[in-house]
Short mmCIF file of C-alpha atoms in Angstrom, two decimals:
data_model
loop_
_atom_site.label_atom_id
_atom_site.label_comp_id
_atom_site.label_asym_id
_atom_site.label_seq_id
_atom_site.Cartn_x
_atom_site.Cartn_y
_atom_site.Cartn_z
CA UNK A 92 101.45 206.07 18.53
CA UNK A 93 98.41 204.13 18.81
CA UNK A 94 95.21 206.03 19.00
CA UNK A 95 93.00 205.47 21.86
CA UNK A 96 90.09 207.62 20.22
CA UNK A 97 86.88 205.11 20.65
CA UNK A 98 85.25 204.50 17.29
CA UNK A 99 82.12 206.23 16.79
CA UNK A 100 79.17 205.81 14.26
CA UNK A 101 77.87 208.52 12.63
CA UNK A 102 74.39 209.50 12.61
CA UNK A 103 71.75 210.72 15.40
CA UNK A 104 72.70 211.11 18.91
CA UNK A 105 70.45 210.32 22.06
CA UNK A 106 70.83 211.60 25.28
CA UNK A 107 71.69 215.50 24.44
CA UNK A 108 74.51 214.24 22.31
CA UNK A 109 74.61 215.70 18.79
CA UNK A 110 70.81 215.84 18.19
CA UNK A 111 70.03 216.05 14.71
CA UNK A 112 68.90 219.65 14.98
CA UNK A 113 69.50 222.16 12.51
CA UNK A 114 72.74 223.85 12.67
CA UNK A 115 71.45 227.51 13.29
CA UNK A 116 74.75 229.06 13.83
CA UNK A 117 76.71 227.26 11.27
CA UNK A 118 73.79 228.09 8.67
CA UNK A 119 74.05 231.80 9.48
CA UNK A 120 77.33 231.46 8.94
CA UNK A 121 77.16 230.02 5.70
CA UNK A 122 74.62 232.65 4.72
CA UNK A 123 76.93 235.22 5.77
CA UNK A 124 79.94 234.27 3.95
CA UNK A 125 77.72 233.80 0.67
CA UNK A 126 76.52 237.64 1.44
CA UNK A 127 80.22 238.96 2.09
CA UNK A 128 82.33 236.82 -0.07
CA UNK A 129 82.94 235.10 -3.47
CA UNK A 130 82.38 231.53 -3.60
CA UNK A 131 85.07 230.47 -5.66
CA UNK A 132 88.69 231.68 -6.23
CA UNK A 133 88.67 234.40 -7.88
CA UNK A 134 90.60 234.92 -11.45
CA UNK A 135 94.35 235.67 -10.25
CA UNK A 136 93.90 232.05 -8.25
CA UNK A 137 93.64 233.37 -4.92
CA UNK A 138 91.21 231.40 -2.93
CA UNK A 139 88.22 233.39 -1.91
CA UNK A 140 87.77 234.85 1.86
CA UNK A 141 85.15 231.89 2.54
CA UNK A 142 87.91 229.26 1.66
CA UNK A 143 90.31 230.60 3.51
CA UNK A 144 88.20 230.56 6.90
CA UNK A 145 87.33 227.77 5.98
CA UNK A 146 91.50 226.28 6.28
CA UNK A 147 92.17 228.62 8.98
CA UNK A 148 89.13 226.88 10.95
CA UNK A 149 90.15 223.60 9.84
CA UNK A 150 94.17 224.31 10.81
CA UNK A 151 92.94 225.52 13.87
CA UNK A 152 91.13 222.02 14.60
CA UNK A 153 94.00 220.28 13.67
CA UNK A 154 96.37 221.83 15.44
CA UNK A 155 93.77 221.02 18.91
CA UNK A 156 93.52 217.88 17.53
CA UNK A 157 96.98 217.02 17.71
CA UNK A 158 97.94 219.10 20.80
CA UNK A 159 95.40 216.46 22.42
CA UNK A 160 97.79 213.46 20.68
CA UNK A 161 100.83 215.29 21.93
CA UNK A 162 99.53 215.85 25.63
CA UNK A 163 98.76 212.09 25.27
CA UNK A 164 102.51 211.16 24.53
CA UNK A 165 103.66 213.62 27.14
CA UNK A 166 101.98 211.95 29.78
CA UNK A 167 102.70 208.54 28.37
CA UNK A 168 106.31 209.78 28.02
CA UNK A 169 106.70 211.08 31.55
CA UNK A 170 105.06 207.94 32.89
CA UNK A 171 107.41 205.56 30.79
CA UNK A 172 110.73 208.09 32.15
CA UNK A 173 109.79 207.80 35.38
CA UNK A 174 109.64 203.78 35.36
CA UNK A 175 112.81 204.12 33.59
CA UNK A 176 114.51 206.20 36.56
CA UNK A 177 112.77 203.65 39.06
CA UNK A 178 114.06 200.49 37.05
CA UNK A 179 117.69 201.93 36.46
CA UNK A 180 117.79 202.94 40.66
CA UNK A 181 116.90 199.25 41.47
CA UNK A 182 119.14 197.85 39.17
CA UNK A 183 122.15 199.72 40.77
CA UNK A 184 120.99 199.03 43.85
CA UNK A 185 120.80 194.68 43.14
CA UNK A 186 124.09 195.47 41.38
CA UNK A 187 125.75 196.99 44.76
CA UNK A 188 124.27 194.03 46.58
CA UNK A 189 125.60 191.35 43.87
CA UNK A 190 128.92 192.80 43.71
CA UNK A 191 128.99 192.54 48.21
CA UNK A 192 127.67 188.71 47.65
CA UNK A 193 131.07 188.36 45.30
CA UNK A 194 133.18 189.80 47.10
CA UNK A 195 131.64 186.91 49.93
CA UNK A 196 132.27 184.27 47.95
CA UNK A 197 135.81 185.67 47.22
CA UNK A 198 136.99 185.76 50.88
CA UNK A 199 136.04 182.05 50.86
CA UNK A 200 137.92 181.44 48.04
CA UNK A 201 141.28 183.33 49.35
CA UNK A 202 140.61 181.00 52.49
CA UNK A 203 140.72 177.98 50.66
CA UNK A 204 144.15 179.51 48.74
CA UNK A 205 145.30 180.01 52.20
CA UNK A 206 145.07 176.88 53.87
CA UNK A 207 145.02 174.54 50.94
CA UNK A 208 141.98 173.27 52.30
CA UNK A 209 140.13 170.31 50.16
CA UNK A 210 136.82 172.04 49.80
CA UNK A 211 135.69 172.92 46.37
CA UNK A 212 137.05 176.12 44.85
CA UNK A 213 134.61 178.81 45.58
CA UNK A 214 136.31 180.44 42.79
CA UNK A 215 134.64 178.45 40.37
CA UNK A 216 131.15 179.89 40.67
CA UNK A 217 132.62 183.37 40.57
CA UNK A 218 133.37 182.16 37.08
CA UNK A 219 130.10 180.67 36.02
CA UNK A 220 128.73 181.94 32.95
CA UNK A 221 125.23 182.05 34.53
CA UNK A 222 123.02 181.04 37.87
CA UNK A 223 122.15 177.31 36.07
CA UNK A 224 126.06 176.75 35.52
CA UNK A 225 126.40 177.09 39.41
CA UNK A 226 123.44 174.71 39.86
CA UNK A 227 124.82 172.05 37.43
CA UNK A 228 127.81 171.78 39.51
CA UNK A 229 126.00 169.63 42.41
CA UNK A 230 128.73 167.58 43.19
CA UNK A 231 130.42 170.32 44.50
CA UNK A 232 127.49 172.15 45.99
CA UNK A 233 127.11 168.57 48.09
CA UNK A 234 130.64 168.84 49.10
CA UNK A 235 130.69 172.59 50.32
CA UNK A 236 129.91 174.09 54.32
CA UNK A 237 126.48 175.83 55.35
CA UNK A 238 128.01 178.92 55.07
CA UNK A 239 129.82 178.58 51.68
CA UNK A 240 126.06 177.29 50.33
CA UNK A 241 124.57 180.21 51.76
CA UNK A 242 126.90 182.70 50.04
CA UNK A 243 126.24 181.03 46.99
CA UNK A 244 122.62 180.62 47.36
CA UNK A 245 122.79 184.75 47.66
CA UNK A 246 125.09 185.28 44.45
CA UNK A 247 122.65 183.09 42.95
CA UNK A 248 119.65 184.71 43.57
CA UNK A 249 121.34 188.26 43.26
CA UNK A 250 122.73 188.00 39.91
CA UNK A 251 118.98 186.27 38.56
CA UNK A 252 116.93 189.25 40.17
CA UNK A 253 119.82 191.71 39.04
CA UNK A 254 119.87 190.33 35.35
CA UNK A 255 115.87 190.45 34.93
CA UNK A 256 115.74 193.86 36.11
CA UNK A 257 118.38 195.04 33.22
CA UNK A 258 116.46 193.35 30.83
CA UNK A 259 113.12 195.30 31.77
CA UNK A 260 115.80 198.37 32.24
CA UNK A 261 116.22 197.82 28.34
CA UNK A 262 112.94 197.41 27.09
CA UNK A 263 111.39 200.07 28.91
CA UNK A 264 114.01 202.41 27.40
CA UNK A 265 113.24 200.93 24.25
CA UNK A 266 109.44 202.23 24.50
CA UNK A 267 110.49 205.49 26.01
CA UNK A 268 112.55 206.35 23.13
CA UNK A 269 109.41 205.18 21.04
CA UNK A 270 107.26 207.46 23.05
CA UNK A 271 109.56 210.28 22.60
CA UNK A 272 108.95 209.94 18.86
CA UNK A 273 105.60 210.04 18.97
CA UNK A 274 106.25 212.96 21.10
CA UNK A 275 108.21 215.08 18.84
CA UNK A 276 105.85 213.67 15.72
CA UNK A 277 102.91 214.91 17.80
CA UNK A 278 105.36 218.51 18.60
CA UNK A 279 105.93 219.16 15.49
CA UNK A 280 102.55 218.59 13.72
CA UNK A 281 101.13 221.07 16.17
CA UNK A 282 103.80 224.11 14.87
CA UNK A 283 102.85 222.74 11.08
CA UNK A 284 98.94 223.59 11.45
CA UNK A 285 99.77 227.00 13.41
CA UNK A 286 102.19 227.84 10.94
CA UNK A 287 100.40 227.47 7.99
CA UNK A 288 97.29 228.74 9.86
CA UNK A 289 99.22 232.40 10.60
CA UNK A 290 101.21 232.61 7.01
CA UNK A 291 96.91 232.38 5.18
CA UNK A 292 95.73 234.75 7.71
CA UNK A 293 99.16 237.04 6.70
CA UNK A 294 98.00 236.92 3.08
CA UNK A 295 94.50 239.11 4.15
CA UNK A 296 94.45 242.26 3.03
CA UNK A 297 93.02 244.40 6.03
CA UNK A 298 89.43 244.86 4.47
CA UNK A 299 89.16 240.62 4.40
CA UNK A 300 89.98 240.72 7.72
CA UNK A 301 87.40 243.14 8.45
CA UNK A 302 84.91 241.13 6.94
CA UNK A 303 85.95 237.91 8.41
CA UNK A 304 85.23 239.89 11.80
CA UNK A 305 82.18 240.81 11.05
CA UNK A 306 81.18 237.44 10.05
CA UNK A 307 82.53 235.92 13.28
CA UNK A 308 80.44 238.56 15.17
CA UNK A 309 77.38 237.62 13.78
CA UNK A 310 78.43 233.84 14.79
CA UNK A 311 78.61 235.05 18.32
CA UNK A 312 75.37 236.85 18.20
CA UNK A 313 73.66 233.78 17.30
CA UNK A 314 75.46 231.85 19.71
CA UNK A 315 74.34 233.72 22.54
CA UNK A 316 70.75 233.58 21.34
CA UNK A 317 71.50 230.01 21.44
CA UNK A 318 72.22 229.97 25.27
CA UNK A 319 69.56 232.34 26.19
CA UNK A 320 67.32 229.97 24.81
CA UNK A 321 68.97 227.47 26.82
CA UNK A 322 68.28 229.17 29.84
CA UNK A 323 65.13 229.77 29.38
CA UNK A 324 64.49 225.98 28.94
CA UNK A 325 66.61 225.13 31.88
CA UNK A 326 64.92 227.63 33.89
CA UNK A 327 61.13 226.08 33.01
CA UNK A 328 62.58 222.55 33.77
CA UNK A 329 64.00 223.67 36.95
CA UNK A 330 60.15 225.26 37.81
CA UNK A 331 58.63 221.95 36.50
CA UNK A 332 60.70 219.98 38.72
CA UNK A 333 59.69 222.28 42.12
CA UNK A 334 56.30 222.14 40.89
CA UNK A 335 56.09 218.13 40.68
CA UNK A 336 58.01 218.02 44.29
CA UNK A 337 55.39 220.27 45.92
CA UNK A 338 52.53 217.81 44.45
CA UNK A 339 54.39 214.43 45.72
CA UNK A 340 55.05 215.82 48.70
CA UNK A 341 51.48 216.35 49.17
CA UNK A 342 50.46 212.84 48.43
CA UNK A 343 51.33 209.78 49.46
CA UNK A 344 51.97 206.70 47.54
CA UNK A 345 53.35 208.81 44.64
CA UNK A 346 54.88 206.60 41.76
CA UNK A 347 58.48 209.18 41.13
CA UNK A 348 58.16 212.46 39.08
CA UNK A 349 59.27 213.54 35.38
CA UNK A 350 60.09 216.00 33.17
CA UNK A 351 56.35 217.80 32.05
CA UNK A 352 56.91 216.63 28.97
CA UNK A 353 57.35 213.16 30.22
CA UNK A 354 60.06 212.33 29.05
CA UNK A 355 62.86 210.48 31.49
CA UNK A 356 65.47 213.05 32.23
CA UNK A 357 69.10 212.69 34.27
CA UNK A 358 68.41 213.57 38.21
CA UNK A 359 69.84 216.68 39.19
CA UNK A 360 73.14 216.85 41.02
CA UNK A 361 73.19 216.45 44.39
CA UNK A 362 74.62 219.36 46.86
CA UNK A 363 77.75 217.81 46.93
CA UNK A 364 78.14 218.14 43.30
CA UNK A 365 77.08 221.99 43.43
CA UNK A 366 79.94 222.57 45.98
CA UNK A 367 82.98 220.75 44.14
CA UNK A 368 81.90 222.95 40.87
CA UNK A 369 81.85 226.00 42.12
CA UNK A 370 85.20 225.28 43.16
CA UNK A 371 86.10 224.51 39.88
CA UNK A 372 84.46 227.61 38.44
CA UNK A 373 85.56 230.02 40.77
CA UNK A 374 89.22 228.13 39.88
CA UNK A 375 88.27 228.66 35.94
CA UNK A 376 86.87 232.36 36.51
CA UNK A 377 90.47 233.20 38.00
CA UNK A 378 92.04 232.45 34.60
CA UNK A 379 89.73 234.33 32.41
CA UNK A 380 92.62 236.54 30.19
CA UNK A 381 95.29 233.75 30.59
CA UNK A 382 96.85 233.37 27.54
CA UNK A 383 95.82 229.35 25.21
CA UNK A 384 99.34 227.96 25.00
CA UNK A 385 99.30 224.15 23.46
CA UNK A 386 100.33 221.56 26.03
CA UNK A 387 100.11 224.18 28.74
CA UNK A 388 98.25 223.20 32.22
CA UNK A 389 98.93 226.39 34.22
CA UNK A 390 99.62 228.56 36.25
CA UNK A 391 100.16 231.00 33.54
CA UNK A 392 98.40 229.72 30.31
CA UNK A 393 96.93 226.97 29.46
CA UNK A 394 94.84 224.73 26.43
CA UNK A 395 91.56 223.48 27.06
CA UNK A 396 92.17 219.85 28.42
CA UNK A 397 94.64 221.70 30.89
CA UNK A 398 91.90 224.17 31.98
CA UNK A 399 89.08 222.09 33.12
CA UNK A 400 91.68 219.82 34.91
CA UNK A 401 93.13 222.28 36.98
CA UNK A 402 89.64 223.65 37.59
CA UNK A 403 88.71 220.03 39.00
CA UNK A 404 91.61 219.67 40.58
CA UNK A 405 90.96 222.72 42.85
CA UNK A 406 88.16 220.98 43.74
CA UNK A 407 89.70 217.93 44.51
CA UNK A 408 88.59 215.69 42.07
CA UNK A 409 91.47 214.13 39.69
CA UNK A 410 90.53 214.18 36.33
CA UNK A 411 92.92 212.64 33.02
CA UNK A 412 94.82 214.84 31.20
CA UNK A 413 93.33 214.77 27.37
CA UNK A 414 89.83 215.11 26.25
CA UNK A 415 90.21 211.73 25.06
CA UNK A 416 90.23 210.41 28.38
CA UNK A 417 88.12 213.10 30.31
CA UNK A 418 84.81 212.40 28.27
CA UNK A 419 84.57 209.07 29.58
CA UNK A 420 85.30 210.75 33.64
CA UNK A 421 81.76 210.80 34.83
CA UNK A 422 78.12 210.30 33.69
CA UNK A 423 76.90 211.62 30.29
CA UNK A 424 73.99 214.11 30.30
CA UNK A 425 71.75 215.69 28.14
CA UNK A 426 72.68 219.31 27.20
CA UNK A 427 69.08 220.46 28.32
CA UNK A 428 70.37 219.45 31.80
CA UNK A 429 73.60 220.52 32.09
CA UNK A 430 75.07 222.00 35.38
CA UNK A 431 77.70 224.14 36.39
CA UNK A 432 80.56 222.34 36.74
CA UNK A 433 79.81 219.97 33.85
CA UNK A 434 82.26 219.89 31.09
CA UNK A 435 81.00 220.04 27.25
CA UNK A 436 82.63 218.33 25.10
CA UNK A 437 83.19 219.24 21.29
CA UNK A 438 83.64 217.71 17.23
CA UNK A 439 83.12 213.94 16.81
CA UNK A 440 86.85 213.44 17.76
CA UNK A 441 86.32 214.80 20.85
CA UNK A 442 88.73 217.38 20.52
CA UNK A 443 88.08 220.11 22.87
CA UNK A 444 86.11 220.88 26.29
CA UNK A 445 85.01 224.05 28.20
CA UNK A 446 83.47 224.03 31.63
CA UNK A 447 79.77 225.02 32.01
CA UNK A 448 78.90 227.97 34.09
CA UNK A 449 75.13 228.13 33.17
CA UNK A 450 73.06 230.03 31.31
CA UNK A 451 73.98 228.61 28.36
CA UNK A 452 77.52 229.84 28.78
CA UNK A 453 81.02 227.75 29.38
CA UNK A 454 84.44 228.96 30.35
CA UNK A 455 87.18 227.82 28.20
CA UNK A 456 90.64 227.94 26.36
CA UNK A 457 89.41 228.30 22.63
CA UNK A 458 92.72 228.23 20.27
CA UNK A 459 96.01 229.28 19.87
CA UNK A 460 96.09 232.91 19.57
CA UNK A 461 93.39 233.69 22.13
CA UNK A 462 92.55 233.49 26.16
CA UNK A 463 90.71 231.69 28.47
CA UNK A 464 87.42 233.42 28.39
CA UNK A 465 83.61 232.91 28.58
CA UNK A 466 81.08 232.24 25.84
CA UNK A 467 77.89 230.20 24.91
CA UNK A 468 78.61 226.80 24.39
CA UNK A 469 76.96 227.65 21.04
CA UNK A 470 80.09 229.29 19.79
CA UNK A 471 81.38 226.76 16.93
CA UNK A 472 77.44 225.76 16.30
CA UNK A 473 75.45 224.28 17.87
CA UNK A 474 76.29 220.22 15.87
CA UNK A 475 79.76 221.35 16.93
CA UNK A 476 78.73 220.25 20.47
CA UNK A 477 79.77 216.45 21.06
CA UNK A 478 78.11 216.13 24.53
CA UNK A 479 78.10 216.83 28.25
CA UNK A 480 79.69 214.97 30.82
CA UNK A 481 79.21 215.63 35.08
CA UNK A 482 82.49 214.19 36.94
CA UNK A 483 82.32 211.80 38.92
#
């Protein structure tokens, strides 16, 4: 299957978007793991606890990765069937008429049998090999009544439309059945990743596993000092902004307001905005616990491109199906200015997305293995985070 990923080139980020900031909570991490656990394989050849986070993080990404590529060929795939369906129902349908304009043209040429009568034999373009044969005939089309042209006219035209609707009958089942194989490509690398990704994990003694907790708790500390630090900065622009209201609105002639530190910043989101998100977030809170299935988009489980669509949808707003196609659903802003209701995007493939609540803090589908839940948008690091997008 074709990718539709949009190139990127690396380096610095504007706008919010992967700032070249250090990454605190992927630092810690790495500090932690040198703390807890041997660098290298150890003698016997097993790999140490730090590489094998390390591949269980990475089959873990992989396996989102490609359940993004596989919701892609599912949608392309139900898209392509349901053409499919629509050309093969139209075809029968010209069919049924083509056969009735036959069987017209065969009562005329039983009434020629009949009476012997010297008009042409309307048998003859019953036998045609195609539309043009009947056309090349036109010394017999010259001879024949209004009625018997008319009837011929209709096979004509029947059998044309009728033929060029089988032919796009067969080449969109041609590109279904390729779809379908990108489809079960897509399927099946998904179960690879989360296969090999549960048979390391099974090879953890119970004091690794221990440790690996207590390494990914110390993540999640630092990720929520991450989004309280957010919110406090959110929380002085939002007084910053009141503040430089009050003064314009007690001048006159005033040239537009700014962040205090000057800088041009994204204007807030209008009340509109505020009251289609908290749709969508009171939509997302109701599936906090709900199980991350791959490819799933509710009721009862879903993965993270499934999530924030049916949390947009309860709000009436349509949004595509993959994170592919969702980043590019509404206006890009900074993460200093994110909103509830915005989504976040993550990784430079754009791989996964959570919904922001505020604070700092997102609800979304993490991995397989785990449920829809709330955490700081911090939780993979903060260069983890790809950017922030408000739908339109």
């Amino acid at each position: 299957m074709a990718s539709h990923r949009k190139s990127r080139t690396p380096g610095p980020r504007v706008a919010g978007i992967r700032t070249p900031a250090l990454a605190t909570a992927a630092l810690t991490s790495v500090a932690l793991l040198s703390q807890t656990a041997d660098a290298a394989p150890s003698d016997d050849g097993k790999p140490s606890l730090e590489e094998v986070e390390k591949k269980v993080d990475d089959l873990y990404r992989q396996a989102e990765s490609a359940t993004e590529k596989y919701n892609a060929a599912r949608e392309k795939t139900t898209k392509q069937r349901k053409r499919v369906d629509t050309l093969l129902d139209d075809v029968a349908k010209r069919t049924q008429r083509l056969n009735e304009a036959r069987e017209e043209l065969g009562s005329f040429a039983a009434a020629q049998y009949r009476t012997g009568a010297g008009v042409p034999d309307t048998a003859t373009f019953l036998l045609a090999d195609s539309p043009q044969d009947i056309f090349d005939q036109s010394q017999l089309m010259d001879r024949m009544t209004g009625r018997q042209k008319e009837a011929v006219d209709d096979y004509v035209t029947q059998q044309s439309a009728t033929m060029k609707k089988r032919q796009e009958a067969t080449q969109s089942l041609e590109t279904l059945t390729e779809s379908q194989g990108d489809l079960r490509t897509a399927k099946a690398t998904v179960q690879k990743k989360l296969t090999d990704a549960r048979e390391l994990m099974a090879k953890l003694t119970a004091e690794e596993k221990a440790r690996l907790a207590a390494i990914e708790k110390e993540k999640q500390q630092e990720a929520a000092r991450k989004a309280a630090e957010l919110a406090r900065q959110q929380a002085e622009q939002l007084k910053a902004r009141e503040e430089a209201t009050q003064q314009e609105s007690g001048t006159s002639g005033g040239a537009g307001t700014s962040e205090s530190s000057g800088s041009t910043t994204t204007p807030p989101a209008d009340s509109s905005y505020a009251t289609k998100a908290e749709k969508a977030l009171t939509f997302a809170r109701a599936q906090i616990g709900k199980p991350y299935v791959w490819g799933a988009t509710g009721p009862d489980s879903y993965d993270c491109s499934g999530l924030t669509q049916g949390a947009w949808k309860a709000a009436g707003v349509t949004l595509p199906r993959t994170t592919y196609d969702q980043v590019d659903a509404g206006t890009t802003v900074p993460v200093s200015q994110a909103q509830p209701g915005d989504l976040v995007f993550f990784y430079d493939d754009v791989t996964h997305v959570g919904i922001y609540v505020g604070n700092g803090m997102m609800i979304h589908a993490p991995k397989p293995g785990t449920y829809v839940r709330e955490e700081s948008i911090y939780y993979d690091g903060e260069s983890s985070i790809h950017s922030v997008v408000r739908p339109a």
